[in-house]
Amino acid sequence: MLLLMLQLLLLQLLLLLQQLLLLLLLLLQLMLLLLSCCYCCFCFYCSYYYYYNNYYYCYCCCFCCFCRYC
């Protein structure tokens, strides 16, 4: 009986770990999406701009940067 309870507890822990891992993967994808907004030509509310290869890029916090892609 004790062995069965331990197995159930282990199974619950594994399921919880799997859910946490899936959540972490989703958060990672969201962060990559937010980071991709900073590679744009025209940004507002940026920390500063830099000019490279005939384009203006902004170095900014991606959460406050509204971008329009070239």
Short mmCIF file of C-alpha atoms in Angstrom, two decimals:
data_model
loop_
_atom_site.label_atom_id
_atom_site.label_comp_id
_atom_site.label_asym_id
_atom_site.label_seq_id
_atom_site.Cartn_x
_atom_site.Cartn_y
_atom_site.Cartn_z
CA MET A 1 0.00 0.00 0.00
CA LEU A 2 2.80 2.37 0.88
CA LEU A 3 4.57 1.54 -2.36
CA LEU A 4 1.46 2.41 -4.34
CA MET A 5 1.14 5.74 -2.57
CA LEU A 6 4.77 6.53 -3.28
CA GLN A 7 4.31 5.67 -6.93
CA LEU A 8 1.29 7.95 -7.17
CA LEU A 9 3.18 10.75 -5.50
CA LEU A 10 6.08 10.30 -7.88
CA LEU A 11 3.71 10.35 -10.84
CA GLN A 12 2.13 13.57 -9.61
CA LEU A 13 5.54 15.15 -9.21
CA LEU A 14 6.53 14.12 -12.71
CA LEU A 15 3.34 15.59 -14.15
CA LEU A 16 3.95 18.81 -12.30
CA LEU A 17 7.50 18.95 -13.58
CA GLN A 18 6.25 18.38 -17.12
CA GLN A 19 3.77 21.25 -16.79
CA LEU A 20 6.46 23.54 -15.45
CA LEU A 21 8.74 22.64 -18.32
CA LEU A 22 6.01 23.41 -20.86
CA LEU A 23 5.37 26.73 -19.19
CA LEU A 24 9.07 27.54 -19.32
CA LEU A 25 9.16 26.75 -23.03
CA LEU A 26 6.20 29.02 -23.67
CA LEU A 27 7.84 31.83 -21.73
CA LEU A 28 11.03 31.36 -23.69
CA GLN A 29 9.14 31.65 -26.97
CA LEU A 30 7.45 34.80 -25.74
CA MET A 31 10.78 36.33 -24.75
CA LEU A 32 12.25 35.53 -28.15
CA LEU A 33 9.28 37.17 -29.80
CA LEU A 34 9.69 40.28 -27.68
CA LEU A 35 13.41 40.42 -28.35
CA SER A 36 12.83 40.23 -32.07
CA CYS A 37 10.99 43.55 -31.98
CA CYS A 38 14.22 45.38 -31.25
CA TYR A 39 15.72 44.58 -34.63
CA CYS A 40 13.61 47.10 -36.46
CA CYS A 41 14.29 50.28 -38.37
CA PHE A 42 12.01 52.77 -36.67
CA CYS A 43 11.36 52.63 -32.97
CA PHE A 44 9.81 54.99 -30.51
CA TYR A 45 10.60 55.23 -26.82
CA CYS A 46 14.03 53.77 -27.34
CA SER A 47 17.06 54.28 -25.23
CA TYR A 48 19.11 55.38 -28.20
CA TYR A 49 19.45 54.82 -31.94
CA TYR A 50 22.40 53.64 -33.92
CA TYR A 51 22.95 53.75 -37.64
CA TYR A 52 24.25 50.66 -39.38
CA ASN A 53 24.14 49.49 -42.98
CA ASN A 54 21.85 52.32 -44.12
CA TYR A 55 19.27 51.60 -41.44
CA TYR A 56 18.46 53.05 -38.08
CA TYR A 57 18.26 50.53 -35.29
CA CYS A 58 17.27 51.17 -31.76
CA TYR A 59 18.72 49.78 -28.61
CA CYS A 60 15.75 49.59 -26.35
CA CYS A 61 13.69 47.70 -23.91
CA CYS A 62 11.46 45.50 -26.04
CA PHE A 63 8.51 45.97 -23.77
CA CYS A 64 8.34 49.68 -24.53
CA CYS A 65 9.44 49.70 -28.14
CA PHE A 66 6.88 49.99 -30.93
CA CYS A 67 8.48 49.00 -34.17
CA ARG A 68 7.77 49.11 -37.85
CA TYR A 69 9.73 46.67 -39.97
CA CYS A 70 11.46 47.73 -43.17
#
